[in-house]
Coordinates of C-alpha atoms in Angstrom, one line a residue:
M195 CA -0.7 -55.1 65.3
I196 CA -1.7 -58.3 63.4
Q197 CA -0.7 -59.0 59.9
L198 CA -1.2 -62.1 57.7
T199 CA 0.6 -62.3 54.5
D200 CA -0.2 -64.7 51.8
V201 CA -1.0 -67.3 54.5
N202 CA -1.9 -71.0 53.6
K203 CA -2.4 -74.0 55.8
K204 CA -2.7 -77.5 54.2
F205 CA -3.6 -80.6 56.0
G206 CA -2.6 -83.8 54.4
A207 CA -0.7 -84.4 51.1
G208 CA -1.3 -85.1 47.5
A209 CA -4.9 -85.7 46.2
N210 CA -6.2 -85.9 49.8
A211 CA -4.8 -82.4 51.0
I212 CA -7.2 -79.9 52.3
N213 CA -6.4 -76.3 52.1
A214 CA -8.0 -75.0 55.3
V215 CA -6.6 -71.4 54.9
D216 CA -6.0 -70.5 51.3
Q217 CA -4.0 -67.2 50.5
V218 CA -5.2 -65.2 53.2
N219 CA -4.1 -61.5 53.7
L220 CA -5.4 -59.4 56.7
D221 CA -4.3 -56.4 58.4
I222 CA -5.7 -55.7 62.0
E223 CA -5.2 -52.5 63.6
E224 CA -4.2 -51.9 67.3
G225 CA -7.2 -51.3 69.5
E226 CA -10.0 -52.4 67.1
I227 CA -12.5 -55.1 67.1
F228 CA -12.1 -57.2 64.0
G229 CA -14.6 -59.9 63.2
I230 CA -13.9 -62.9 61.1
I231 CA -17.3 -64.7 59.9
G232 CA -18.0 -67.8 58.1
Y233 CA -20.1 -71.0 58.1
S234 CA -18.6 -74.3 59.4
G235 CA -15.9 -75.4 57.3
A236 CA -14.8 -72.0 56.3
G237 CA -11.4 -72.1 57.9
K238 CA -12.1 -69.8 60.8
S239 CA -10.9 -72.3 63.5
T240 CA -7.7 -73.0 61.6
L241 CA -7.1 -69.2 61.3
I242 CA -7.3 -68.6 64.9
R243 CA -5.0 -71.4 65.7
L244 CA -2.5 -69.8 63.3
L245 CA -3.1 -66.5 65.2
N246 CA -2.2 -68.1 68.7
G247 CA 0.6 -70.2 67.4
L248 CA -0.9 -73.7 67.8
E249 CA -0.5 -74.1 64.0
K250 CA 2.1 -72.9 61.7
P251 CA 1.4 -71.9 58.2
S252 CA 2.3 -74.1 55.4
S253 CA 3.4 -70.9 53.8
G254 CA 3.2 -67.1 54.4
T255 CA 3.6 -65.2 57.5
V256 CA 1.7 -64.4 60.6
T257 CA 3.1 -61.4 62.6
I258 CA 1.3 -60.2 65.9
A259 CA 2.9 -57.4 68.0
G260 CA 6.1 -57.6 66.2
Y261 CA 6.5 -61.4 66.5
E262 CA 6.4 -63.4 63.4
M263 CA 4.8 -66.5 64.9
S264 CA 6.1 -69.1 62.4
S265 CA 9.7 -68.5 62.7
V266 CA 10.4 -67.2 66.3
S267 CA 12.4 -69.4 68.7
N268 CA 10.4 -71.2 71.4
K269 CA 11.4 -68.5 73.9
K270 CA 10.2 -65.7 71.8
L271 CA 7.0 -67.9 71.0
R272 CA 6.2 -68.0 74.6
E273 CA 6.7 -64.3 75.0
A274 CA 4.4 -63.7 72.0
R275 CA 1.8 -66.1 73.5
Q276 CA 1.8 -64.1 76.7
K277 CA 0.6 -61.0 74.7
I278 CA -2.3 -63.3 73.2
S279 CA -5.3 -64.5 75.2
M280 CA -8.2 -66.5 74.3
I281 CA -12.0 -67.2 75.3
F282 CA -13.9 -70.2 74.0
Q283 CA -17.4 -71.1 73.0
H284 CA -17.6 -73.8 75.9
F285 CA -15.8 -71.7 78.6
N286 CA -13.0 -74.1 79.5
L287 CA -13.2 -73.5 83.2
L288 CA -11.6 -75.6 85.9
W289 CA -14.7 -77.0 87.5
S290 CA -13.0 -77.7 90.9
R291 CA -12.0 -74.2 91.3
T292 CA -14.0 -71.2 92.2
V293 CA -14.5 -68.1 90.3
K294 CA -11.7 -66.5 92.2
Q295 CA -9.4 -69.6 91.8
N296 CA -10.0 -69.8 88.0
I297 CA -9.1 -66.3 87.4
S298 CA -6.1 -66.6 89.4
F299 CA -4.9 -69.6 87.8
P300 CA -2.7 -68.0 85.0
L301 CA -1.1 -65.7 87.7
E302 CA -0.2 -68.7 89.7
I303 CA 1.5 -70.2 86.7
A304 CA 3.3 -67.0 86.1
G305 CA 4.8 -66.9 89.6
I306 CA 2.9 -63.8 90.8
K307 CA 3.0 -63.3 94.5
K308 CA -0.2 -63.9 96.3
T309 CA -0.8 -60.3 97.5
E310 CA -0.4 -59.2 93.8
R311 CA -2.7 -62.1 92.5
E312 CA -5.5 -61.3 94.8
K313 CA -5.3 -57.6 94.1
K314 CA -5.4 -58.2 90.2
V315 CA -8.3 -60.9 90.7
N316 CA -10.4 -58.6 92.5
E317 CA -10.0 -55.9 90.1
L318 CA -11.0 -58.3 87.3
I319 CA -14.0 -59.6 89.2
E320 CA -15.1 -56.0 89.4
L321 CA -14.5 -55.3 85.6
V322 CA -16.5 -58.3 84.5
G323 CA -19.4 -57.7 86.7
L324 CA -19.1 -60.8 89.0
K325 CA -18.8 -59.1 92.4
G326 CA -20.5 -61.2 94.9
R327 CA -19.8 -64.4 93.0
E328 CA -16.1 -64.9 93.9
N329 CA -16.5 -68.1 95.8
A330 CA -18.9 -69.9 93.5
Y331 CA -18.1 -72.8 91.4
P332 CA -18.6 -73.0 87.7
S333 CA -21.6 -75.5 88.3
E334 CA -23.3 -72.7 90.2
L335 CA -23.1 -70.2 87.5
S336 CA -25.2 -69.3 84.5
G337 CA -23.7 -69.5 80.8
G338 CA -23.2 -65.7 80.8
Q339 CA -21.4 -65.7 84.1
K340 CA -19.1 -68.5 83.1
Q341 CA -18.1 -66.7 80.1
R342 CA -17.4 -63.7 82.3
V343 CA -15.1 -65.8 84.3
G344 CA -13.4 -66.9 81.1
I345 CA -13.0 -63.1 80.0
A346 CA -11.5 -62.2 83.4
R347 CA -9.0 -65.2 83.2
A348 CA -8.0 -64.2 79.8
L349 CA -7.3 -60.6 80.9
A350 CA -5.3 -61.8 83.9
N351 CA -1.8 -61.5 82.2
D352 CA -2.7 -58.2 80.6
P353 CA -2.6 -59.3 77.0
E354 CA -2.5 -57.0 74.0
V355 CA -4.7 -59.3 71.9
L356 CA -7.9 -61.1 72.8
L357 CA -9.0 -63.9 70.6
C358 CA -12.7 -65.0 70.9
D359 CA -13.6 -68.3 69.2
E360 CA -17.4 -68.5 68.8
A361 CA -17.6 -66.9 72.3
T362 CA -21.4 -66.3 72.5
S363 CA -22.5 -69.3 70.3
A364 CA -23.6 -71.4 73.5
L365 CA -25.6 -68.4 74.9
D366 CA -29.1 -67.1 74.5
P367 CA -29.7 -63.8 72.7
E368 CA -30.1 -61.6 75.8
T369 CA -27.0 -63.1 77.5
T370 CA -25.0 -62.7 74.1
D371 CA -25.8 -59.0 74.1
S372 CA -24.6 -58.4 77.6
I373 CA -21.2 -60.3 76.7
L374 CA -20.8 -58.4 73.7
D375 CA -21.3 -55.0 75.6
L376 CA -18.8 -56.3 78.1
L377 CA -16.2 -56.9 75.3
T378 CA -17.0 -53.6 73.8
S379 CA -16.4 -51.9 77.3
I380 CA -13.1 -53.7 77.7
N381 CA -12.0 -52.7 74.2
E382 CA -12.6 -49.0 75.0
R383 CA -11.2 -49.1 78.6
L384 CA -8.0 -51.2 77.9
G385 CA -7.6 -50.5 74.3
L386 CA -7.3 -54.1 73.7
T387 CA -7.3 -55.6 70.0
I388 CA -10.1 -58.1 69.9
V389 CA -10.2 -60.7 67.1
L390 CA -13.9 -62.2 67.1
I391 CA -14.6 -65.5 65.1
T392 CA -18.1 -66.1 64.6
H393 CA -20.9 -67.4 62.2
E394 CA -23.5 -65.0 63.6
M395 CA -23.9 -61.7 61.7
H396 CA -25.6 -60.1 64.7
V397 CA -22.3 -60.2 66.6
I398 CA -20.5 -58.5 63.8
R399 CA -23.1 -55.8 63.4
K400 CA -23.1 -55.0 67.2
I401 CA -19.4 -54.6 68.0
C402 CA -17.0 -55.1 65.3
H403 CA -15.1 -52.1 63.4
Q404 CA -14.0 -54.2 60.6
V405 CA -15.0 -57.6 59.2
A406 CA -13.6 -60.4 57.0
V407 CA -15.9 -62.9 55.4
M408 CA -14.6 -66.4 54.9
E409 CA -15.6 -69.2 52.5
A410 CA -13.7 -72.4 51.7
G411 CA -10.6 -71.2 53.3
K412 CA -10.5 -67.8 51.5
V413 CA -11.3 -64.4 52.5
V414 CA -13.9 -63.4 49.9
E415 CA -14.5 -59.8 51.4
T416 CA -13.2 -57.5 53.9
G417 CA -14.1 -53.8 55.0
S418 CA -15.6 -51.7 57.6
V419 CA -18.9 -53.2 58.9
L420 CA -21.0 -50.4 57.6
E421 CA -19.3 -50.5 54.0
V422 CA -19.9 -54.3 53.8
F423 CA -23.5 -53.8 55.0
Q424 CA -24.1 -51.1 52.5
S425 CA -22.5 -52.8 49.5
P426 CA -21.9 -56.6 50.1
E427 CA -20.4 -58.1 47.0
A428 CA -19.7 -61.8 47.5
P429 CA -23.0 -64.0 47.6
I430 CA -22.0 -65.4 50.9
T431 CA -21.7 -62.0 52.4
K432 CA -25.1 -60.9 50.8
R433 CA -26.6 -64.0 52.7
F434 CA -24.9 -63.0 56.1
V435 CA -26.2 -59.4 55.8
S436 CA -29.7 -60.3 54.9
Q437 CA -29.7 -62.1 58.2
V438 CA -29.8 -58.9 60.2
T439 CA -31.2 -56.3 57.6
E440 CA -34.2 -58.0 56.1
P441 CA -37.2 -59.0 58.5
S442 CA -38.3 -62.6 58.4
G443 CA -41.1 -63.3 56.0
T444 CA -39.6 -60.8 53.3
E445 CA -39.7 -63.3 50.5
Q446 CA -43.1 -64.6 51.4
A447 CA -44.4 -61.0 51.4
I448 CA -43.1 -60.1 48.0
A449 CA -44.3 -63.4 46.5
H450 CA -47.9 -62.4 47.2
L451 CA -47.9 -58.9 46.0
P452 CA -50.0 -57.9 43.2
T453 CA -48.5 -56.2 40.0
G454 CA -46.0 -53.3 40.4
T455 CA -42.3 -52.4 40.6
L456 CA -40.5 -53.6 43.8
V457 CA -37.5 -51.4 44.8
K458 CA -35.2 -51.9 47.7
L459 CA -33.7 -48.9 49.2
V460 CA -30.6 -48.6 51.3
F461 CA -30.1 -45.7 53.6
V462 CA -26.8 -45.1 55.4
G463 CA -25.9 -42.8 58.3
E464 CA -27.9 -39.6 58.5
R465 CA -30.1 -40.9 55.7
T466 CA -31.8 -43.2 57.9
E467 CA -33.5 -40.1 59.6
Q468 CA -34.4 -38.2 56.4
P469 CA -38.1 -38.0 55.1
V470 CA -37.1 -39.5 51.7
L471 CA -40.4 -41.4 51.3
A472 CA -42.5 -38.4 51.9
S473 CA -40.7 -36.4 49.4
L474 CA -41.1 -39.4 46.9
I475 CA -44.9 -39.3 47.4
R476 CA -45.2 -35.6 47.2
T477 CA -43.1 -35.2 44.0
F478 CA -44.3 -38.1 41.8
P479 CA -47.9 -39.2 40.9
I480 CA -47.4 -42.8 41.9
E481 CA -48.8 -45.1 44.4
V482 CA -46.1 -46.1 47.0
S483 CA -46.6 -48.9 49.5
I484 CA -44.1 -50.0 52.0
V485 CA -43.5 -53.8 52.0
Q486 CA -40.9 -54.2 54.5
G487 CA -38.5 -52.0 56.5
N488 CA -35.6 -52.3 59.0
I489 CA -32.8 -50.3 60.5
S490 CA -29.6 -51.9 61.9
H491 CA -27.0 -50.1 64.0
T492 CA -23.4 -50.8 63.5
K493 CA -20.3 -49.3 65.1
G494 CA -19.8 -47.1 62.1
G495 CA -23.4 -45.8 62.0
A496 CA -26.9 -46.7 61.0
Y497 CA -28.1 -48.9 58.1
G498 CA -31.5 -49.1 57.0
T499 CA -33.3 -51.1 54.2
L500 CA -36.9 -50.3 52.9
I501 CA -38.6 -52.4 50.2
L502 CA -41.3 -50.4 48.4
Q503 CA -44.0 -51.3 45.7
L504 CA -44.4 -48.7 43.1
I505 CA -47.3 -48.5 41.0
G506 CA -47.8 -46.0 38.1
H507 CA -46.7 -45.3 34.5
E508 CA -43.3 -46.6 33.6
K509 CA -41.7 -43.5 33.0
E510 CA -42.8 -41.8 36.2
I511 CA -41.6 -44.8 38.1
E512 CA -38.2 -44.4 36.3
E513 CA -38.1 -40.7 37.4
A514 CA -38.9 -41.6 41.0
I515 CA -36.0 -44.0 41.1
A516 CA -33.6 -41.4 39.5
H517 CA -34.8 -38.9 42.2
L518 CA -34.0 -41.4 44.9
H519 CA -30.4 -41.8 43.4
E520 CA -30.1 -38.0 43.4
Q521 CA -31.0 -38.0 47.1
G522 CA -28.1 -40.2 47.8
V523 CA -30.3 -43.4 48.4
R524 CA -29.0 -46.6 46.8
T525 CA -31.8 -48.3 45.0
E526 CA -32.2 -51.6 43.5
V527 CA -35.1 -52.8 41.4
I528 CA -35.7 -56.4 42.8
G529 CA -39.2 -57.1 40.9
N530 CA -41.0 -55.8 38.0
D531 CA -44.5 -57.0 36.8

């Protein structure tokens, strides 16, 4: 569906040139929700402009639904853009138009007859949960309702790809979850391919199938969300993952512990439900204390972390850790006094 091959985007020239996107390669399958995460300045916004054809790569190719975005004629580019819609952080609604009129706007531009427009708009209002708010103006809506209007408007022309540029960043956590649930429902019901740009790992964890982590214009890590949570490699990925897998106060709790060996356990999928800790206590003559624990749920399954303090003879602790490995639990010694 979407393929980026050796994509570079430079701004400026010579010593002052900025490589906003640096040798990026991505494959996004049809019908999946693909997350691209990075902090400010990572190159996310430039990348999304390359996807919707507002920017052309300095080198490399961007192909969407069979269209090579940088080399197609203007007519073909317009055709390609009809297959791509976008929702924004700040909604970008027409403030002088009602909910119904905002959603209808792209259909008016496309020359769709009034009766067809009204039928389509009513279907979309139902789909995004705005029944009863058809005649309200944006100033009368909550942030979540405004984003629902933006989503409905983006779906008006039956796109194949939906680009979401920090679509939940301006919303509170509860509203964010409701919008993410809506996007998941749309993905499942319409088979729409969704590319989601964000700096929030919670968003990636909740709805994405695959993720790419960006830093300084480069994609430093890609994979299924569960794989990336289980085995993050790049330092920036580990920072993002820790935001949602390690409870706040973990470092402070560890810092005030007395002597002992600190071990971080990682459970994936069914392992999160198994009594591994009880087995450890029964089998080995060591003291086991739980320091912190957390379970996160991704599209690919559950992911849990547990930090234990083990006190006992060194040999017995080593045997206990080896036992955990044998049980399929990934372990990491993070402190040893």
